[in-house]
PDB file of C-alpha atoms and ligand atoms in Angstrom:
ATOM      1  CA  MET A   1       0.230   0.223   0.006  1.00 55.00           C
ATOM      2  CA  ILE A   2       1.329   3.499  -0.918  1.00 57.00           C
ATOM      3  CA  LEU A   3       0.652   6.170   1.837  1.00 60.00           C
ATOM      4  CA  ASP A   4       0.364   8.826  -1.168  1.00 63.00           C
ATOM      5  CA  ASN A   5      -2.957   7.144  -2.370  1.00 65.00           C
ATOM      6  CA  ILE A   6      -5.233   7.352   0.262  1.00 72.00           C
ATOM      7  CA  VAL A   7      -6.716  10.233   2.174  1.00 81.00           C
ATOM      8  CA  PRO A   8      -6.683   9.425   6.136  1.00 86.00           C
ATOM      9  CA  PHE A   9      -9.336  11.669   6.812  1.00 92.00           C
ATOM     10  CA  GLY A  10     -11.166   9.984  10.419  1.00 97.00           C
ATOM     11  CA  ARG A  11     -14.578  10.435  12.195  1.00 98.00           C
ATOM     12  CA  SER A  12     -15.540  10.864  15.959  1.00 98.00           C
ATOM     13  CA  LYS A  13     -17.189   8.276  18.150  1.00 98.00           C
ATOM     14  CA  ALA A  14     -19.928  11.009  17.940  1.00 98.00           C
ATOM     15  CA  GLU A  15     -20.030  10.896  14.021  1.00 98.00           C
ATOM     16  CA  TYR A  16     -20.051   6.677  14.517  1.00 98.00           C
ATOM     17  CA  GLU A  17     -23.074   6.723  16.726  1.00 98.00           C
ATOM     18  CA  LEU A  18     -24.835   8.875  14.338  1.00 98.00           C
ATOM     19  CA  MET A  19     -23.913   7.117  11.109  1.00 98.00           C
ATOM     20  CA  PHE A  20     -24.548   3.613  12.502  1.00 98.00           C
ATOM     21  CA  ALA A  21     -27.861   4.671  15.013  1.00 98.00           C
ATOM     22  CA  LEU A  22     -25.511   2.756  17.851  1.00 98.00           C
ATOM     23  CA  THR A  23     -27.775   2.160  20.452  1.00 98.00           C
ATOM     24  CA  GLU A  24     -26.583   1.649  24.033  1.00 98.00           C
ATOM     25  CA  SER A  25     -26.728  -2.512  23.044  1.00 98.00           C
ATOM     26  CA  ASP A  26     -25.166  -1.960  19.997  1.00 98.00           C
ATOM     27  CA  ARG A  27     -22.201  -0.158  21.690  1.00 98.00           C
ATOM     28  CA  GLN A  28     -21.850  -2.851  24.367  1.00 98.00           C
ATOM     29  CA  LYS A  29     -21.106  -5.438  21.375  1.00 98.00           C
ATOM     30  CA  THR A  30     -17.782  -6.904  20.043  1.00 98.00           C
ATOM     31  CA  ILE A  31     -17.490  -4.524  17.070  1.00 98.00           C
ATOM     32  CA  ILE A  32     -14.556  -4.728  14.481  1.00 98.00           C
ATOM     33  CA  GLY A  33     -14.302  -1.029  12.609  1.00 98.00           C
ATOM     34  CA  ILE A  34     -13.419  -2.004   8.887  1.00 98.00           C
ATOM     35  CA  GLY A  35     -10.999   1.048   8.012  1.00 97.00           C
ATOM     36  CA  ASP A  36     -11.175   2.793  10.367  1.00 98.00           C
ATOM     37  CA  GLY A  37      -8.072   4.684   9.636  1.00 97.00           C
ATOM     38  CA  PRO A  38      -7.229   7.889  11.984  1.00 98.00           C
ATOM     39  CA  ALA A  39     -10.912   7.483  13.142  1.00 98.00           C
ATOM     40  CA  SER A  40     -11.034   8.324  16.994  1.00 98.00           C
ATOM     41  CA  PHE A  41     -14.128   5.775  17.511  1.00 98.00           C
ATOM     42  CA  ASN A  42     -11.602   3.079  18.739  1.00 98.00           C
ATOM     43  CA  ALA A  43      -9.778   5.226  21.528  1.00 98.00           C
ATOM     44  CA  GLU A  44     -13.024   6.956  22.484  1.00 98.00           C
ATOM     45  CA  MET A  45     -15.348   3.709  22.646  1.00 98.00           C
ATOM     46  CA  THR A  46     -11.963   2.072  24.463  1.00 98.00           C
ATOM     47  CA  ALA A  47     -11.778   5.006  26.862  1.00 98.00           C
ATOM     48  CA  ALA A  48     -15.647   4.603  27.719  1.00 98.00           C
ATOM     49  CA  GLY A  49     -14.959   1.056  28.150  1.00 98.00           C
ATOM     50  CA  TYR A  50     -16.211  -0.813  25.203  1.00 98.00           C
ATOM     51  CA  GLN A  51     -14.467  -3.415  22.920  1.00 97.00           C
ATOM     52  CA  VAL A  52     -13.621  -2.105  19.445  1.00 98.00           C
ATOM     53  CA  THR A  53     -11.162  -4.074  16.968  1.00 98.00           C
ATOM     54  CA  SER A  54      -9.969  -1.620  14.207  1.00 98.00           C
ATOM     55  CA  ILE A  55      -8.140  -2.908  11.073  1.00 98.00           C
ATOM     56  CA  ASP A  56      -6.893  -0.773   8.252  1.00 97.00           C
ATOM     57  CA  PRO A  57      -3.816  -1.467   5.994  1.00 95.00           C
ATOM     58  CA  ILE A  58      -2.312   2.170   7.116  1.00 95.00           C
ATOM     59  CA  TYR A  59      -1.789   0.695  10.629  1.00 97.00           C
ATOM     60  CA  GLN A  60       1.860  -0.391   8.922  1.00 96.00           C
ATOM     61  CA  PHE A  61       2.591   3.052   9.257  1.00 96.00           C
ATOM     62  CA  THR A  62       4.076   4.668  12.250  1.00 97.00           C
ATOM     63  CA  GLY A  63       1.568   7.457  13.956  1.00 97.00           C
ATOM     64  CA  ALA A  64       4.058  10.188  12.047  1.00 97.00           C
ATOM     65  CA  GLU A  65       3.805   8.981   8.789  1.00 96.00           C
ATOM     66  CA  ILE A  66       0.004   8.738   9.039  1.00 96.00           C
ATOM     67  CA  LYS A  67      -0.213  12.608  10.555  1.00 96.00           C
ATOM     68  CA  SER A  68       2.049  13.860   7.844  1.00 94.00           C
ATOM     69  CA  ARG A  69      -0.120  12.254   5.067  1.00 93.00           C
ATOM     70  CA  PHE A  70      -3.197  14.048   6.919  1.00 95.00           C
ATOM     71  CA  ASP A  71      -1.438  17.527   7.091  1.00 95.00           C
ATOM     72  CA  ALA A  72      -0.607  17.250   3.050  1.00 93.00           C
ATOM     73  CA  CYS A  73      -4.194  16.435   2.154  1.00 93.00           C
ATOM     74  CA  VAL A  74      -6.202  18.350   4.675  1.00 95.00           C
ATOM     75  CA  ASP A  75      -5.870  21.873   3.424  1.00 94.00           C
ATOM     76  CA  GLY A  76      -6.605  20.608  -0.455  1.00 92.00           C
ATOM     77  CA  ILE A  77     -10.069  18.798   0.292  1.00 93.00           C
ATOM     78  CA  ILE A  78     -11.184  21.361   2.434  1.00 95.00           C
ATOM     79  CA  GLU A  79     -10.949  23.608  -0.381  1.00 94.00           C
ATOM     80  CA  GLN A  80     -12.354  21.091  -2.681  1.00 93.00           C
ATOM     81  CA  VAL A  81     -15.537  21.692  -0.256  1.00 94.00           C
ATOM     82  CA  ILE A  82     -15.635  24.946   0.103  1.00 96.00           C
ATOM     83  CA  LYS A  83     -15.958  25.097  -3.997  1.00 95.00           C
ATOM     84  CA  SER A  84     -18.939  23.042  -4.174  1.00 94.00           C
ATOM     85  CA  PRO A  85     -21.295  24.505  -1.663  1.00 93.00           C
ATOM     86  CA  SER A  86     -24.202  22.986  -2.826  1.00 93.00           C
ATOM     87  CA  ASN A  87     -22.691  19.354  -1.854  1.00 94.00           C
ATOM     88  CA  TRP A  88     -22.863  19.340   1.443  1.00 96.00           C
ATOM     89  CA  ILE A  89     -24.972  19.714   4.719  1.00 97.00           C
ATOM     90  CA  TRP A  90     -23.701  21.747   7.622  1.00 97.00           C
ATOM     91  CA  LYS A  91     -25.583  20.364  10.547  1.00 94.00           C
ATOM     92  CA  TYR A  92     -23.027  18.249  12.204  1.00 96.00           C
ATOM     93  CA  HIS A  93     -20.210  20.291  11.581  1.00 97.00           C
ATOM     94  CA  LYS A  94     -21.138  23.749  10.957  1.00 97.00           C
ATOM     95  CA  SER A  95     -18.796  24.564   8.347  1.00 97.00           C
ATOM     96  CA  PRO A  96     -15.822  24.035   6.451  1.00 97.00           C
ATOM     97  CA  ALA A  97     -13.833  25.328   9.029  1.00 97.00           C
ATOM     98  CA  ASP A  98     -15.401  23.428  11.726  1.00 97.00           C
ATOM     99  CA  LEU A  99     -15.258  20.028   9.877  1.00 97.00           C
ATOM    100  CA  GLN A 100     -11.373  20.868   9.327  1.00 97.00           C
ATOM    101  CA  ALA A 101     -11.035  21.148  13.316  1.00 97.00           C
ATOM    102  CA  ASN A 102     -13.129  17.992  13.789  1.00 98.00           C
ATOM    103  CA  ARG A 103     -10.908  16.062  11.808  1.00 97.00           C
ATOM    104  CA  GLU A 104      -7.969  17.303  12.879  1.00 98.00           C
ATOM    105  CA  LYS A 105      -9.242  16.578  16.872  1.00 98.00           C
ATOM    106  CA  ALA A 106      -9.898  13.108  15.595  1.00 98.00           C
ATOM    107  CA  ILE A 107      -6.799  12.314  13.933  1.00 98.00           C
ATOM    108  CA  ALA A 108      -5.302  13.860  17.475  1.00 98.00           C
ATOM    109  CA  LEU A 109      -7.192  11.410  19.477  1.00 98.00           C
ATOM    110  CA  PHE A 110      -6.359   8.321  17.459  1.00 98.00           C
ATOM    111  CA  LEU A 111      -2.447   8.998  17.681  1.00 98.00           C
ATOM    112  CA  GLU A 112      -2.672   9.770  21.617  1.00 98.00           C
ATOM    113  CA  ASP A 113      -3.924   6.045  21.487  1.00 98.00           C
ATOM    114  CA  TYR A 114      -2.514   4.450  18.502  1.00 98.00           C
ATOM    115  CA  GLU A 115       0.873   3.127  19.924  1.00 98.00           C
ATOM    116  CA  GLN A 116      -1.124   1.428  23.171  1.00 98.00           C
ATOM    117  CA  GLY A 117      -3.674   0.256  21.096  1.00 98.00           C
ATOM    118  CA  LYS A 118      -1.392  -1.352  18.558  1.00 98.00           C
ATOM    119  CA  SER A 119       0.246  -3.139  21.544  1.00 98.00           C
ATOM    120  CA  ALA A 120      -3.216  -4.156  22.752  1.00 98.00           C
ATOM    121  CA  SER A 121      -3.866  -5.142  18.804  1.00 98.00           C
ATOM    122  CA  ARG A 122      -6.865  -3.180  18.907  1.00 98.00           C
ATOM    123  CA  TYR A 123      -5.207  -1.589  15.722  1.00 98.00           C
ATOM    124  CA  LEU A 124      -4.556  -3.935  13.109  1.00 98.00           C
ATOM    125  CA  LYS A 125      -3.193  -4.001   9.892  1.00 98.00           C
ATOM    126  CA  ALA A 126      -5.303  -6.005   7.642  1.00 97.00           C
ATOM    127  CA  GLU A 127      -7.185  -5.614   4.722  1.00 96.00           C
ATOM    128  CA  LEU A 128     -10.416  -6.317   2.705  1.00 97.00           C
ATOM    129  CA  PRO A 129     -11.568  -8.891   0.957  1.00 97.00           C
ATOM    130  CA  ARG A 130      -9.951 -11.228   2.920  1.00 98.00           C
ATOM    131  CA  LEU A 131      -9.582 -11.245   6.903  1.00 98.00           C
ATOM    132  CA  ASP A 132      -7.844 -13.494   9.244  1.00 97.00           C
ATOM    133  CA  PHE A 133     -10.515 -13.936  11.847  1.00 98.00           C
ATOM    134  CA  ALA A 134     -12.726 -16.533  12.799  1.00 97.00           C
ATOM    135  CA  ASP A 135     -16.330 -17.223  11.401  1.00 96.00           C
ATOM    136  CA  GLN A 136     -18.685 -15.233  13.621  1.00 96.00           C
ATOM    137  CA  GLN A 137     -15.876 -13.709  16.030  1.00 97.00           C
ATOM    138  CA  PHE A 138     -17.697 -10.152  16.362  1.00 98.00           C
ATOM    139  CA  GLN A 139     -21.307  -9.186  16.399  1.00 97.00           C
ATOM    140  CA  LEU A 140     -20.846  -6.198  14.747  1.00 98.00           C
ATOM    141  CA  ALA A 141     -18.939  -5.071  11.763  1.00 98.00           C
ATOM    142  CA  LEU A 142     -19.090  -1.457  10.846  1.00 98.00           C
ATOM    143  CA  CYS A 143     -17.488  -0.015   7.520  1.00 98.00           C
ATOM    144  CA  SER A 144     -17.512   3.910   7.224  1.00 98.00           C
ATOM    145  CA  HIS A 145     -16.761   5.723   4.209  1.00 96.00           C
ATOM    146  CA  PHE A 146     -15.070   2.977   2.318  1.00 95.00           C
ATOM    147  CA  LEU A 147     -17.042  -0.022   0.850  1.00 97.00           C
ATOM    148  CA  PHE A 148     -19.551   1.578  -1.776  1.00 97.00           C
ATOM    149  CA  LEU A 149     -18.111   5.092  -1.395  1.00 95.00           C
ATOM    150  CA  TYR A 150     -15.230   4.029  -3.627  1.00 94.00           C
ATOM    151  CA  SER A 151     -17.529   2.553  -6.111  1.00 95.00           C
ATOM    152  CA  ALA A 152     -15.256   4.200  -8.756  1.00 93.00           C
ATOM    153  CA  HIS A 153     -11.978   2.550  -7.347  1.00 92.00           C
ATOM    154  CA  LEU A 154     -12.990  -0.577  -6.318  1.00 94.00           C
ATOM    155  CA  SER A 155     -15.073  -3.304  -8.599  1.00 97.00           C
ATOM    156  CA  LEU A 156     -18.480  -5.071  -8.077  1.00 98.00           C
ATOM    157  CA  GLU A 157     -16.653  -8.506  -7.353  1.00 98.00           C
ATOM    158  CA  PHE A 158     -14.333  -6.684  -4.574  1.00 97.00           C
ATOM    159  CA  HIS A 159     -17.660  -5.534  -2.982  1.00 98.00           C
ATOM    160  CA  LEU A 160     -19.233  -8.719  -3.371  1.00 98.00           C
ATOM    161  CA  ASP A 161     -15.944 -10.569  -1.603  1.00 98.00           C
ATOM    162  CA  SER A 162     -15.477  -7.802   0.967  1.00 98.00           C
ATOM    163  CA  ILE A 163     -19.506  -8.015   2.413  1.00 98.00           C
ATOM    164  CA  ARG A 164     -19.336 -11.678   2.191  1.00 97.00           C
ATOM    165  CA  GLU A 165     -16.398 -11.927   4.376  1.00 98.00           C
ATOM    166  CA  LEU A 166     -17.991  -9.342   6.508  1.00 98.00           C
ATOM    167  CA  CYS A 167     -20.792 -11.349   7.114  1.00 97.00           C
ATOM    168  CA  ARG A 168     -18.555 -14.318   7.878  1.00 97.00           C
ATOM    169  CA  ILE A 169     -16.926 -12.416  10.716  1.00 97.00           C
ATOM    170  CA  ALA A 170     -19.258 -10.669  11.724  1.00 97.00           C
ATOM    171  CA  GLU A 171     -23.107 -11.414  12.863  1.00 96.00           C
ATOM    172  CA  GLU A 172     -24.267  -7.981  11.634  1.00 97.00           C
ATOM    173  CA  VAL A 173     -22.480  -5.311   9.023  1.00 98.00           C
ATOM    174  CA  ARG A 174     -23.206  -2.163   8.751  1.00 98.00           C
ATOM    175  CA  ILE A 175     -21.896   0.090   5.993  1.00 98.00           C
ATOM    176  CA  PHE A 176     -22.452   4.068   5.679  1.00 98.00           C
ATOM    177  CA  PRO A 177     -23.140   5.799   3.396  1.00 98.00           C
ATOM    178  CA  ILE A 178     -24.455   4.167   0.065  1.00 98.00           C
ATOM    179  CA  LEU A 179     -23.229   7.184  -1.624  1.00 97.00           C
ATOM    180  CA  THR A 180     -20.184   7.469  -3.630  1.00 95.00           C
ATOM    181  CA  LEU A 181     -17.457  10.298  -3.725  1.00 91.00           C
ATOM    182  CA  ALA A 182     -19.741  11.927  -6.811  1.00 92.00           C
ATOM    183  CA  GLN A 183     -22.684  11.930  -4.473  1.00 93.00           C
ATOM    184  CA  GLU A 184     -24.734   9.512  -6.503  1.00 96.00           C
ATOM    185  CA  ARG A 185     -26.150   5.914  -5.010  1.00 97.00           C
ATOM    186  CA  SER A 186     -23.424   3.451  -5.743  1.00 98.00           C
ATOM    187  CA  PRO A 187     -24.505   1.879  -8.725  1.00 98.00           C
ATOM    188  CA  TYR A 188     -23.436  -1.445  -7.195  1.00 98.00           C
ATOM    189  CA  LEU A 189     -25.999  -1.499  -4.571  1.00 98.00           C
ATOM    190  CA  ASP A 190     -28.639  -3.359  -5.768  1.00 98.00           C
ATOM    191  CA  THR A 191     -26.595  -6.047  -7.557  1.00 98.00           C
ATOM    192  CA  VAL A 192     -24.851  -6.140  -4.482  1.00 98.00           C
ATOM    193  CA  ARG A 193     -28.327  -6.607  -2.529  1.00 98.00           C
ATOM    194  CA  GLU A 194     -29.584  -9.368  -4.918  1.00 98.00           C
ATOM    195  CA  SER A 195     -26.624 -11.271  -4.932  1.00 97.00           C
ATOM    196  CA  LEU A 196     -25.926 -11.565  -1.389  1.00 97.00           C
ATOM    197  CA  ALA A 197     -29.775 -12.569  -0.700  1.00 96.00           C
ATOM    198  CA  LYS A 198     -29.161 -15.551  -2.942  1.00 95.00           C
ATOM    199  CA  ASP A 199     -26.704 -16.577  -0.080  1.00 93.00           C
ATOM    200  CA  GLY A 200     -29.053 -16.130   2.619  1.00 94.00           C
ATOM    201  CA  ILE A 201     -27.776 -12.519   3.435  1.00 96.00           C
ATOM    202  CA  THR A 202     -30.812 -10.100   4.135  1.00 96.00           C
ATOM    203  CA  SER A 203     -30.405  -6.513   3.694  1.00 98.00           C
ATOM    204  CA  GLU A 204     -32.325  -3.364   4.744  1.00 98.00           C
ATOM    205  CA  ILE A 205     -31.179   0.453   4.207  1.00 98.00           C
ATOM    206  CA  ILE A 206     -31.936   2.607   7.325  1.00 97.00           C
ATOM    207  CA  GLN A 207     -32.446   6.439   7.466  1.00 98.00           C
ATOM    208  CA  VAL A 208     -29.803   7.957  10.070  1.00 98.00           C
ATOM    209  CA  ALA A 209     -29.516  11.327  11.767  1.00 98.00           C
ATOM    210  CA  TYR A 210     -25.882  12.563   9.749  1.00 98.00           C
ATOM    211  CA  GLU A 211     -25.631  13.859   6.818  1.00 97.00           C
ATOM    212  CA  LEU A 212     -22.775  15.778   5.655  1.00 97.00           C
ATOM    213  CA  GLN A 213     -22.562  14.288   1.895  1.00 95.00           C
ATOM    214  CA  ARG A 214     -26.088  16.065   0.440  1.00 96.00           C
ATOM    215  CA  GLY A 215     -28.318  13.136   0.436  1.00 96.00           C
ATOM    216  CA  GLY A 216     -25.926  11.052   2.175  1.00 97.00           C
ATOM    217  CA  ASN A 217     -28.153   9.604   5.299  1.00 98.00           C
ATOM    218  CA  GLN A 218     -28.468   5.860   4.767  1.00 98.00           C
ATOM    219  CA  MET A 219     -26.555   3.658   6.168  1.00 98.00           C
ATOM    220  CA  ILE A 220     -27.037  -0.217   4.616  1.00 98.00           C
ATOM    221  CA  ILE A 221     -27.499  -3.586   7.044  1.00 98.00           C
ATOM    222  CA  PHE A 222     -26.735  -6.709   6.029  1.00 98.00           C
ATOM    223  CA  LYS A 223     -27.402  -9.761   8.151  1.00 96.00           C
ATOM    224  CA  ASN A 224     -26.205 -13.436   7.519  1.00 87.00           C
ATOM    225  CA  TYR A 225     -28.147 -16.561   8.554  1.00 75.00           C
ATOM    226  CA  ARG A 226     -26.363 -19.208   8.114  1.00 70.00           C
ATOM    227  CA  THR A 227     -24.498 -20.927  10.470  1.00 61.00           C
ATOM    228  CA  TYR A 228     -20.873 -20.782  10.709  1.00 63.00           C
ATOM    229  CA  GLY A 229     -18.695 -23.421  12.486  1.00 51.00           C
ATOM    230  CA  LYS A 230     -21.384 -24.219  14.476  1.00 52.00           C
ATOM    231  CA  SER A 231     -23.084 -27.854  14.894  1.00 43.00           C
ATOM    232  CA  THR A 232     -26.208 -28.275  13.378  1.00 43.00           C
ATOM    233  CA  ASN A 233     -27.286 -31.497  15.650  1.00 40.00           C
TER     234      ASN A 233
HETATM  235  C1  LIG B 301     -11.822   7.851   3.876  1.00 87.37           C
HETATM  236  S1  LIG B 301     -11.127   6.619   5.109  1.00 87.37           S
HETATM  237  C2  LIG B 301     -12.161   6.329   6.263  1.00 87.37           C
HETATM  238  C3  LIG B 301     -11.774   6.043   7.553  1.00 87.37           C
HETATM  239  C4  LIG B 301     -12.856   6.019   8.894  1.00 87.37           C
HETATM  240  N1  LIG B 301     -13.457   4.866   8.368  1.00 87.37           N
HETATM  241  C5  LIG B 301     -13.812   6.764   9.087  1.00 87.37           C
HETATM  242  O1  LIG B 301     -14.818   6.893   8.376  1.00 87.37           O
HETATM  243  O2  LIG B 301     -13.343   7.985  10.000  1.00 87.37           O
HETATM  244  C6  LIG B 301     -11.093   5.156   4.191  1.00 87.37           C
HETATM  245  C7  LIG B 301      -9.996   4.182   4.794  1.00 87.37           C
HETATM  246  O3  LIG B 301     -10.180   3.011   4.563  1.00 87.37           O
HETATM  247  C8  LIG B 301      -8.903   2.248   4.425  1.00 87.37           C
HETATM  248  N2  LIG B 301      -8.621   1.165   3.450  1.00 87.37           N
HETATM  249  C9  LIG B 301      -8.115   1.151   1.840  1.00 87.37           C
HETATM  250  N3  LIG B 301      -8.226   0.147   1.353  1.00 87.37           N
HETATM  251  C10 LIG B 301      -8.878  -0.546   2.526  1.00 87.37           C
HETATM  252  C11 LIG B 301      -9.186  -2.284   2.516  1.00 87.37           C
HETATM  253  N4  LIG B 301      -8.514  -2.871   1.414  1.00 87.37           N
HETATM  254  N5  LIG B 301      -9.465  -2.907   3.510  1.00 87.37           N
HETATM  255  C12 LIG B 301      -9.849  -2.126   4.385  1.00 87.37           C
HETATM  256  N6  LIG B 301      -9.641  -0.932   4.563  1.00 87.37           N
HETATM  257  C13 LIG B 301      -9.065  -0.038   3.389  1.00 87.37           C
HETATM  258  C14 LIG B 301      -7.992   3.565   3.926  1.00 87.37           C
HETATM  259  O4  LIG B 301      -6.618   3.089   4.579  1.00 87.37           O
HETATM  260  C15 LIG B 301      -8.919   4.366   5.073  1.00 87.37           C
HETATM  261  O5  LIG B 301      -8.176   4.606   6.217  1.00 87.37           O
END
């Protein structure tokens, strides 16, 4: 993986809670964050006594390397946001400057926790579409701003393999948003849902109380009713 190709922008626990409509009972589950990057979700959840494992290929890099990549992209991204005012809803973040401040706060919290979290195996270098976890090891998998968002860069095949893999390792999988970077509904959505339904994986689209990309206020939940590694006797 080349760090220059990725945008290490991370969201906070409060944003994850809104994007994924997390209830107190959800927070108490064993959670895996997929492509968590420099989000502060894991750090904040751990500090609050919950159990989160995060995987991301960028965890092969040091905190200093991740921060320097963030510093190299942040101004350019905020400039793009300012130049496309009709694409954004200023509800949770009050303005482009507030968005930048919130992203800086998230990466700062992540970096404070990163070394300790790595030692505790809470930040693991791993990447979709294959993950080295046992069947149904987690109760809940959360994937924010990776699958569906990068539909222009990642194939339909990649999405199908990845979501099947997530349904293998977790009882329930939530993905947000279902829009692409071009603010359109992912062209893969219907095919993925139809194809996975044939494997016994159900899906449901839910409206949530978080919207930054205009129209990006829905998450999708996948659930697999097959039994994994369990005796059928
Ligand atoms: C836009 S960031 C989102 C970070 C975080 N989920 C959030 O919403 O705050 C996308 C993340 O996906 C990660 N990523 C890239 N390829 C991946 C893969 N094959 N499997 C899992 N994560 C990947 C990137 O390294 C990056 O950290």
